Short mmCIF file of C-alpha atoms and ligand atoms in Angstrom, two decimals:
data_model
loop_
_atom_site.label_atom_id
_atom_site.label_comp_id
_atom_site.label_asym_id
_atom_site.label_seq_id
_atom_site.Cartn_x
_atom_site.Cartn_y
_atom_site.Cartn_z
CA MET J 1 188.80 126.76 117.41
CA ALA J 2 187.48 126.56 113.63
CA ASP J 3 184.04 125.13 113.46
CA ARG J 4 184.22 122.06 111.48
CA TRP J 5 180.44 122.16 110.94
CA GLN J 6 180.07 125.81 109.92
CA THR J 7 178.54 125.18 106.66
CA SER J 8 175.69 122.74 108.03
CA ARG J 9 174.88 125.46 110.67
CA GLU J 10 174.83 128.17 108.02
CA LEU J 11 172.42 125.99 106.12
CA LEU J 12 170.42 125.26 108.97
CA ASP J 13 170.00 128.97 109.85
CA ARG J 14 168.89 129.49 106.12
CA ALA J 15 166.38 126.53 106.11
CA ARG J 16 164.83 127.80 109.33
CA GLN J 17 163.55 130.69 107.38
CA SER J 18 161.61 128.43 104.90
CA LEU J 19 161.16 125.08 105.94
CA CYS J 20 159.47 124.67 109.26
CA GLY J 21 162.09 124.19 111.88
CA GLY J 22 164.72 123.86 109.40
CA VAL J 23 164.51 120.02 109.14
CA SER J 24 161.87 117.65 107.43
CA SER J 25 161.01 115.66 110.50
CA PRO J 26 161.03 116.96 114.07
CA PHE J 27 162.31 113.87 115.03
CA ARG J 28 165.67 115.04 113.10
CA ALA J 29 165.87 118.07 115.24
CA SER J 30 167.08 115.98 118.32
CA PHE J 31 170.56 115.33 116.85
CA PRO J 32 173.06 117.15 118.92
CA VAL J 33 174.48 118.45 115.55
CA PRO J 34 172.00 118.64 112.65
CA LEU J 35 174.19 118.02 109.72
CA TYR J 36 173.81 118.58 105.98
CA PHE J 37 174.93 115.77 103.66
CA GLU J 38 176.43 116.00 100.26
CA ASP J 39 177.18 112.28 99.47
CA GLY J 40 177.45 108.78 100.58
CA ASN J 41 179.17 105.50 99.51
CA GLY J 42 178.97 101.95 101.10
CA ALA J 43 179.15 102.68 105.13
CA ARG J 44 180.29 106.22 104.76
CA LEU J 45 178.78 109.78 104.43
CA LEU J 46 180.28 112.99 103.58
CA ASP J 47 178.80 116.30 105.12
CA VAL J 48 178.79 119.64 103.30
CA ASP J 49 181.74 120.80 105.18
CA SER J 50 183.74 118.00 103.73
CA ASN J 51 183.90 115.69 107.04
CA GLU J 52 183.76 111.92 106.38
CA TYR J 53 181.82 109.71 108.79
CA ILE J 54 181.28 105.90 109.36
CA ASP J 55 177.52 105.88 109.35
CA TYR J 56 175.12 103.96 111.80
CA THR J 57 172.15 105.76 111.31
CA LEU J 58 171.33 104.41 107.75
CA ALA J 59 168.55 106.98 107.44
CA TRP J 60 167.05 105.68 110.46
CA GLY J 61 167.18 102.10 109.01
CA PRO J 62 166.43 101.69 105.45
CA ASN J 63 169.99 101.70 103.94
CA ILE J 64 170.48 97.97 104.65
CA LEU J 65 173.00 97.70 101.72
CA GLY J 66 174.77 100.95 102.53
CA TYR J 67 174.70 104.04 100.30
CA ARG J 68 174.67 104.00 96.52
CA HIS J 69 174.49 100.08 96.30
CA PRO J 70 175.57 99.50 92.53
CA LYS J 71 172.73 96.81 91.87
CA VAL J 72 169.99 99.19 93.43
CA ALA J 73 171.44 102.31 91.71
CA GLU J 74 171.33 100.55 88.40
CA ALA J 75 167.78 99.22 88.80
CA VAL J 76 166.38 102.58 90.04
CA SER J 77 168.20 104.40 87.08
CA ARG J 78 166.82 102.16 84.68
CA GLN J 79 163.29 102.59 85.96
CA ALA J 80 164.03 106.43 86.12
CA MET J 81 164.38 106.57 82.24
CA SER J 82 160.95 104.75 81.99
CA VAL J 83 157.70 105.46 83.84
CA HIS J 84 157.92 106.70 87.53
CA THR J 85 154.22 105.76 88.54
CA TYR J 86 151.03 104.58 86.80
CA GLY J 87 148.60 104.15 89.35
CA ALA J 88 147.91 101.09 87.51
CA GLN J 89 149.29 97.44 87.23
CA HIS J 90 152.70 96.59 85.88
CA ARG J 91 154.97 93.55 85.85
CA LEU J 92 157.10 94.52 88.96
CA GLU J 93 154.03 94.13 91.41
CA PRO J 94 153.81 90.40 91.17
CA GLU J 95 157.52 89.84 90.64
CA VAL J 96 158.22 91.44 93.98
CA ALA J 97 155.46 90.31 95.67
CA GLU J 98 156.48 86.57 94.75
CA LYS J 99 159.91 87.30 96.19
CA PHE J 100 158.25 88.49 99.47
CA GLN J 101 156.22 85.55 99.64
CA ALA J 102 159.31 83.25 99.17
CA ALA J 103 161.09 85.02 101.90
CA VAL J 104 158.51 85.92 104.56
CA PRO J 105 156.56 83.01 106.30
CA CYS J 106 153.34 84.99 106.88
CA ALA J 107 153.21 86.45 103.40
CA GLU J 108 150.34 84.36 101.84
CA ARG J 109 149.48 87.76 100.17
CA VAL J 110 150.99 90.99 100.11
CA ALA J 111 149.91 94.71 99.63
CA PHE J 112 152.34 97.49 99.07
CA THR J 113 152.02 101.00 100.56
CA SER J 114 154.42 103.84 100.87
CA SER J 115 155.32 104.39 104.64
CA GLY J 116 155.32 102.26 107.60
CA SER J 117 152.81 104.41 109.24
CA GLU J 118 150.20 103.58 106.42
CA ALA J 119 151.00 99.95 106.68
CA VAL J 120 149.99 100.02 110.27
CA GLN J 121 146.80 101.77 109.65
CA LEU J 122 145.85 98.96 107.24
CA VAL J 123 146.52 95.93 109.46
CA PHE J 124 144.49 97.53 112.15
CA ARG J 125 141.53 98.13 109.96
CA LEU J 126 141.94 94.49 108.42
CA ALA J 127 142.06 93.00 112.18
CA ARG J 128 139.10 94.91 113.44
CA ALA J 129 137.09 93.93 110.27
CA TYR J 130 138.02 90.29 110.20
CA THR J 131 137.59 89.97 114.00
CA ASN J 132 134.57 92.44 114.37
CA ARG J 133 136.16 93.54 117.60
CA LYS J 134 137.23 97.08 118.47
CA TYR J 135 140.42 97.07 120.73
CA ILE J 136 144.07 96.90 119.51
CA LEU J 137 146.59 95.84 122.19
CA LYS J 138 150.07 97.76 122.11
CA PHE J 139 152.94 97.55 124.16
CA GLU J 140 154.55 100.42 125.98
CA GLY J 141 157.34 102.07 124.40
CA HIS J 142 156.77 100.44 120.98
CA TYR J 143 156.48 102.87 117.94
CA HIS J 144 154.11 102.06 115.06
CA GLY J 145 154.19 105.20 113.24
CA TRP J 146 152.95 109.22 114.07
CA MET J 147 149.19 108.42 113.34
CA ASP J 148 146.50 109.37 116.18
CA SER J 149 145.31 105.68 116.29
CA VAL J 150 148.60 104.40 117.66
CA PHE J 151 151.11 107.18 118.76
CA LEU J 152 150.22 106.21 122.24
CA SER J 153 152.28 105.01 125.27
CA TYR J 154 155.35 105.80 123.24
CA ARG J 155 157.70 108.63 124.61
CA ALA J 156 154.97 110.16 126.87
CA PRO J 157 156.14 111.49 130.23
CA ALA J 158 156.53 108.78 132.80
CA ASP J 159 153.57 109.98 134.96
CA LYS J 160 151.40 109.42 132.20
CA PHE J 161 151.76 105.68 132.00
CA GLY J 162 150.13 104.65 135.24
CA PRO J 163 151.33 101.76 137.54
CA VAL J 164 152.97 98.80 135.79
CA ASP J 165 150.32 96.56 136.73
CA ALA J 166 147.50 98.81 135.49
CA PRO J 167 148.89 100.78 132.55
CA THR J 168 146.88 103.74 131.27
CA VAL J 169 146.98 104.58 127.54
CA ALA J 170 149.45 107.68 127.32
CA LEU J 171 148.60 110.40 124.44
CA GLY J 172 151.60 111.25 122.53
CA SER J 173 151.26 114.56 120.90
CA ARG J 174 149.40 117.91 121.59
CA GLY J 175 146.51 118.01 118.96
CA GLN J 176 146.02 114.30 118.76
CA VAL J 177 142.21 113.21 118.93
CA GLU J 178 141.81 112.42 122.67
CA ASN J 179 139.42 109.29 122.08
CA SER J 180 142.09 107.60 120.06
CA ALA J 181 143.43 106.36 123.40
CA GLY J 182 139.98 104.70 123.83
CA ASN J 183 140.57 102.19 121.16
CA VAL J 184 143.67 100.71 122.62
CA ILE J 185 144.80 98.84 125.33
CA ALA J 186 148.43 99.44 126.65
CA ALA J 187 150.58 96.87 128.19
CA PRO J 188 154.40 96.26 129.46
CA TRP J 189 156.19 94.17 127.13
CA ASN J 190 157.81 90.76 127.64
CA ASP J 191 155.11 89.92 130.69
CA LEU J 192 153.00 86.86 129.65
CA ALA J 193 151.70 86.65 133.06
CA PHE J 194 150.32 90.17 132.70
CA LEU J 195 148.76 89.31 129.27
CA GLU J 196 147.13 86.02 130.57
CA ARG J 197 145.40 87.94 133.19
CA LEU J 198 144.23 90.52 130.62
CA PHE J 199 143.14 88.20 128.05
CA ALA J 200 140.94 86.22 130.47
CA GLU J 201 138.99 89.22 131.24
CA ARG J 202 139.05 91.28 127.93
CA GLY J 203 140.42 88.62 125.12
CA HIS J 204 136.88 88.80 123.42
CA GLU J 205 137.09 92.29 122.61
CA ILE J 206 140.69 92.41 121.19
CA ALA J 207 140.98 92.36 117.58
CA GLY J 208 144.87 92.42 117.36
CA VAL J 209 148.20 92.59 119.25
CA ILE J 210 150.75 94.73 117.53
CA THR J 211 154.32 94.23 118.68
CA GLU J 212 157.67 95.08 117.61
CA PRO J 213 159.18 91.68 117.46
CA VAL J 214 162.53 93.18 118.89
CA LEU J 215 161.82 96.52 120.77
CA CYS J 216 164.13 98.37 118.44
CA ASN J 217 162.46 101.94 119.07
CA SER J 218 163.07 102.09 122.70
CA GLY J 219 166.46 100.60 123.25
CA CYS J 220 166.69 97.34 121.07
CA ILE J 221 165.13 95.16 123.73
CA LEU J 222 165.06 91.67 122.78
CA PRO J 223 161.94 89.27 123.35
CA GLU J 224 162.56 87.08 126.47
CA PRO J 225 162.76 83.46 125.49
CA GLY J 226 159.35 81.95 124.89
CA PHE J 227 157.52 85.36 125.00
CA LEU J 228 156.64 85.57 121.28
CA ALA J 229 155.60 81.93 121.07
CA GLY J 230 153.52 82.65 124.18
CA LEU J 231 151.81 85.56 122.65
CA ARG J 232 151.14 83.38 119.51
CA ALA J 233 149.54 80.75 121.61
CA LEU J 234 147.62 83.28 123.78
CA THR J 235 146.45 85.38 120.73
CA ARG J 236 145.29 82.22 118.97
CA LYS J 237 143.36 80.88 121.91
CA HIS J 238 141.44 84.20 122.08
CA GLY J 239 140.70 84.64 118.43
CA THR J 240 142.81 87.72 118.37
CA LEU J 241 145.01 88.36 115.55
CA LEU J 242 149.03 88.58 116.13
CA ILE J 243 150.51 91.33 114.25
CA PHE J 244 154.25 91.80 113.92
CA ASP J 245 155.51 95.49 113.06
CA GLU J 246 158.73 94.57 111.16
CA VAL J 247 159.25 97.86 109.76
CA ILE J 248 162.69 97.70 111.61
CA THR J 249 163.38 93.73 111.72
CA GLY J 250 162.20 93.12 108.12
CA PHE J 251 165.19 92.39 105.72
CA ARG J 252 167.53 93.24 108.55
CA ILE J 253 167.55 90.55 111.34
CA SER J 254 167.12 88.07 108.69
CA LEU J 255 165.50 87.84 105.12
CA GLY J 256 162.45 86.50 106.42
CA GLY J 257 162.43 89.10 109.33
CA ALA J 258 161.75 88.50 112.79
CA GLN J 259 159.41 85.82 112.42
CA ALA J 260 161.95 83.69 110.48
CA HIS J 261 164.55 84.49 113.03
CA PHE J 262 162.38 83.41 116.18
CA GLY J 263 160.29 80.91 114.29
CA VAL J 264 156.97 82.50 115.43
CA THR J 265 154.53 83.33 112.42
CA PRO J 266 152.01 86.10 112.92
CA ASP J 267 148.63 86.52 111.04
CA LEU J 268 149.64 89.78 109.92
CA ALA J 269 153.12 91.85 109.60
CA THR J 270 154.07 95.27 108.36
CA PHE J 271 157.37 96.13 106.65
CA GLY J 272 159.00 99.33 105.75
CA LYS J 273 162.51 100.83 105.89
CA ALA J 274 164.90 98.39 104.61
CA ILE J 275 162.73 96.55 102.00
CA ALA J 276 163.60 99.05 99.21
CA ALA J 277 167.03 99.69 100.52
CA GLY J 278 166.54 103.51 100.60
CA MET J 279 163.50 104.20 98.31
CA PRO J 280 160.11 104.77 100.03
CA LEU J 281 158.29 101.47 100.28
CA SER J 282 156.25 99.50 102.69
CA ALA J 283 154.17 96.62 102.83
CA VAL J 284 151.59 94.36 104.64
CA ALA J 285 151.88 90.59 104.46
CA GLY J 286 149.66 88.21 105.94
CA ARG J 287 146.97 85.33 105.94
CA LYS J 288 144.95 85.32 102.54
CA ASP J 289 141.68 84.96 104.24
CA ILE J 290 142.44 88.12 106.45
CA MET J 291 144.07 90.22 103.57
CA GLU J 292 141.32 89.69 101.14
CA GLU J 293 138.97 91.46 103.54
CA MET J 294 140.25 94.52 101.66
CA TYR J 295 138.12 93.35 98.74
CA LYS J 296 135.32 92.88 100.96
CA GLY J 297 134.78 96.36 101.89
CA VAL J 298 137.74 97.33 104.09
CA ALA J 299 138.91 100.47 102.46
CA PHE J 300 142.62 100.99 101.46
CA GLY J 301 144.34 103.19 99.02
CA GLY J 302 147.37 105.11 98.25
CA THR J 303 148.22 106.95 95.05
CA PHE J 304 151.91 105.84 94.93
CA ASN J 305 151.21 102.24 96.17
CA GLY J 306 153.19 99.63 94.20
CA ASN J 307 154.96 102.58 92.06
CA PRO J 308 157.75 100.91 89.69
CA MET J 309 160.30 103.33 91.17
CA SER J 310 160.12 101.67 94.72
CA LEU J 311 159.54 98.35 93.48
CA ALA J 312 162.61 98.46 91.02
CA ALA J 313 164.77 99.21 94.12
CA ALA J 314 162.85 96.42 96.09
CA ASN J 315 163.29 94.03 93.37
CA ALA J 316 167.22 94.45 93.07
CA ALA J 317 167.45 94.58 97.16
CA LEU J 318 165.62 91.22 97.47
CA ASP J 319 167.97 89.69 94.74
CA VAL J 320 171.13 91.02 96.75
CA LEU J 321 169.78 90.07 100.07
CA SER J 322 168.48 86.53 99.04
CA ALA J 323 171.67 85.47 97.01
CA ASN J 324 173.55 82.68 98.72
CA ASP J 325 170.69 81.97 101.29
CA GLY J 326 170.92 85.34 102.69
CA THR J 327 174.53 85.08 103.45
CA ILE J 328 174.96 88.75 103.25
CA LEU J 329 172.61 89.73 106.13
CA LYS J 330 173.98 86.77 108.10
CA GLU J 331 177.50 88.04 107.85
CA ALA J 332 176.39 91.77 108.61
CA ASN J 333 174.51 90.55 111.76
CA ALA J 334 177.77 88.73 112.97
CA LEU J 335 179.98 91.65 112.33
CA GLY J 336 177.41 93.94 114.07
CA SER J 337 177.32 91.54 117.01
CA GLN J 338 181.19 91.97 117.08
CA LEU J 339 180.95 95.54 117.44
CA MET J 340 178.41 95.37 120.19
CA GLU J 341 181.01 93.19 122.31
CA LYS J 342 183.80 95.62 121.71
CA ILE J 343 181.68 98.65 122.69
CA SER J 344 180.59 96.70 125.78
CA ALA J 345 184.08 95.65 126.84
CA HIS J 346 185.55 99.20 126.19
CA GLY J 347 182.67 100.41 128.71
CA LYS J 348 183.47 97.99 131.41
CA ALA J 349 187.33 98.70 131.04
CA ALA J 350 186.45 102.27 131.14
CA GLY J 351 184.20 101.83 134.35
CA VAL J 352 181.33 103.33 132.46
CA PRO J 353 177.98 101.83 133.49
CA LEU J 354 176.88 100.78 130.07
CA TYR J 355 174.27 98.21 128.89
CA VAL J 356 174.44 97.15 125.21
CA CYS J 357 171.56 95.15 123.98
CA GLY J 358 169.95 94.20 120.66
CA PHE J 359 171.11 92.11 117.71
CA GLY J 360 174.16 92.62 115.33
CA THR J 361 172.46 94.99 112.59
CA ALA J 362 170.25 97.02 115.07
CA PHE J 363 171.52 97.56 118.74
CA ALA J 364 171.54 100.21 121.25
CA LEU J 365 173.72 101.64 124.20
CA HIS J 366 172.35 102.59 127.46
CA PHE J 367 174.14 104.27 129.84
CA THR J 368 172.81 102.93 132.95
CA PRO J 369 173.45 100.54 135.92
CA VAL J 370 170.30 98.50 134.86
CA THR J 371 171.23 95.14 133.07
CA GLY J 372 169.00 92.80 131.47
CA MET J 373 166.32 95.05 130.22
CA LYS J 374 162.77 93.62 129.90
CA HIS J 375 160.51 96.41 128.76
CA TYR J 376 160.41 100.05 127.96
CA ARG J 377 160.15 101.42 131.64
CA ASP J 378 163.69 99.74 132.15
CA THR J 379 165.02 102.48 130.01
CA TRP J 380 163.76 105.28 132.21
CA ALA J 381 167.01 105.33 134.32
CA ASP J 382 169.17 105.69 131.23
CA ASP J 383 171.43 108.91 131.72
CA LYS J 384 170.48 110.81 128.70
CA GLU J 385 173.08 113.54 129.05
CA LYS J 386 175.97 110.95 129.02
CA LEU J 387 174.44 109.57 125.76
CA THR J 388 174.44 112.98 124.16
CA ARG J 389 178.06 113.35 125.32
CA TYR J 390 178.91 110.13 123.68
CA ILE J 391 177.22 110.93 120.66
CA LYS J 392 179.08 114.10 120.21
CA GLY J 393 182.35 112.50 121.01
CA MET J 394 181.93 109.89 118.28
CA LEU J 395 181.05 112.61 115.86
CA GLU J 396 184.27 114.36 116.43
CA GLU J 397 186.04 110.90 115.90
CA GLY J 398 184.26 110.78 112.55
CA VAL J 399 181.49 108.31 113.56
CA TYR J 400 177.73 109.33 112.97
CA LEU J 401 174.96 107.89 115.40
CA LEU J 402 171.29 108.48 115.90
CA PRO J 403 170.26 110.58 118.93
CA ASP J 404 168.48 107.88 120.82
CA GLY J 405 171.53 105.57 121.22
CA ARG J 406 170.24 103.08 118.26
CA VAL J 407 173.04 101.83 116.33
CA TYR J 408 172.21 100.48 112.71
CA THR J 409 174.98 98.57 110.77
CA SER J 410 174.46 97.47 107.03
CA CYS J 411 175.79 94.92 104.69
CA ALA J 412 178.45 97.54 103.67
CA HIS J 413 180.11 98.00 107.11
CA THR J 414 183.44 95.91 106.94
CA GLU J 415 185.81 94.72 109.63
CA ARG J 416 187.57 98.06 108.78
CA GLU J 417 184.87 100.30 109.66
CA ILE J 418 184.03 98.02 112.58
CA GLN J 419 187.69 98.39 113.96
CA GLU J 420 187.75 102.12 113.54
CA THR J 421 184.59 102.60 115.30
CA ALA J 422 185.55 100.34 118.16
CA THR J 423 188.82 102.38 118.76
CA ALA J 424 186.75 105.51 118.59
CA ALA J 425 184.37 104.25 121.38
CA GLN J 426 187.39 103.33 123.36
CA LYS J 427 188.69 106.69 123.42
CA VAL J 428 185.15 108.43 123.96
CA LEU J 429 183.84 106.11 126.67
CA ALA J 430 187.27 106.60 128.51
CA SER J 431 186.56 110.31 128.43
CA LEU J 432 182.88 109.59 129.96
CA ALA J 433 184.19 108.00 133.07
C1 PLP U 501 158.52 99.81 114.00
C2 PLP U 501 158.00 100.96 113.27
N1 PLP U 501 156.88 100.89 112.80
C3 PLP U 501 156.44 101.96 111.98
C4 PLP U 501 156.97 103.02 111.64
C5 PLP U 501 156.55 104.07 110.91
O1 PLP U 501 157.22 104.02 109.71
P1 PLP U 501 157.25 105.42 108.55
O2 PLP U 501 158.34 106.17 109.28
O3 PLP U 501 157.88 104.89 107.37
O4 PLP U 501 155.98 105.88 108.69
C6 PLP U 501 158.38 103.00 112.21
C7 PLP U 501 159.12 104.08 111.86
O5 PLP U 501 160.34 104.38 112.57
C8 PLP U 501 158.95 102.01 112.87
O6 PLP U 501 160.11 102.04 113.43
#
């Protein structure tokens, strides 16, 4: 049988001779078939073997408006004919920051950085400086970038996590400074009773609690009703800052992020991925009194911070996303929810143990008998082999998915794409039964 991915495989073999591992991020090596792409438009991608796919990776999230959105393309092209970076001030900075302020509840002040990982480092430093405390509390399975200070209790082997009622902090990488674990406390998510006990004992030592408001990086698990509000009250009571990592939820679950969606305002928040609709940009938003610590001796830098290319894209993206009271995102989330329901129904009809959770534009498939997931440890029973078979089956049907079962939809996905995808899922799920 002809290999429909022959050119991709040849390019990967070639790349391995120069580019370490043949890919630009080891996370990308986990795709069952690492593809090379030639082009994309709307919700579709074209690979180098001329295969077309409906895409649900969106480059791991950023392409919230789909590929080559005309307004973003036009803004970036215009800027490309001018200066690409100044390392100094220009008009787009306040223009985009003001739009951010208008959209995001906690954004009394905004700072622009380049990647989500960097933005997280800045909020940690601000939180520690502001409170004069050492510890950051993070939740198991939550991802906040790959830096030593926080690549902890994420995808480490299960035996490194300790018992659920007394979790240990698990290092995530060889070569990681071991004592980074000594500045962090790990906790199971969605468990307020656990946190109340912990804060009664150690609240006075905890500078900040960081959480993905929806656990997108470990299976798109939703916060239980009242959990985020409870976390808000608990952190306020103990003088600890609440930090939402909205790198995925920002400009996705709603224009104002998860904080607007769930009605819980954190002290600080990080944004990235979708905010510039495909260009590299991240941001920290937060309370003025905390943010201004960075002009009182809290060091922060970045050569490309606030560069006009990325801000031109963000400016255009914000205009598109905020038009008509953010209708476009509401519609995208509604359509994504329909896809979730269709896939669940097809799984049930096929007799495959399948749990689908998340929200419309970011959800995940878990091949597991477990339902009603609460935290990361609930995903340990997932059948990874079945997931890989599903992803490969869908690829053969012309649907491109992330390797961890996460599904991102964009404002460019239409009913046609959703229906075609549901039909493909029905066929592939039946083959897995
Ligand atoms: C919630 C969250 N925070 C932080 C990051 C790190 O962002 P970046 O990859 O831009 O450094 C990611 C990346 O996937 C993320 O999902």
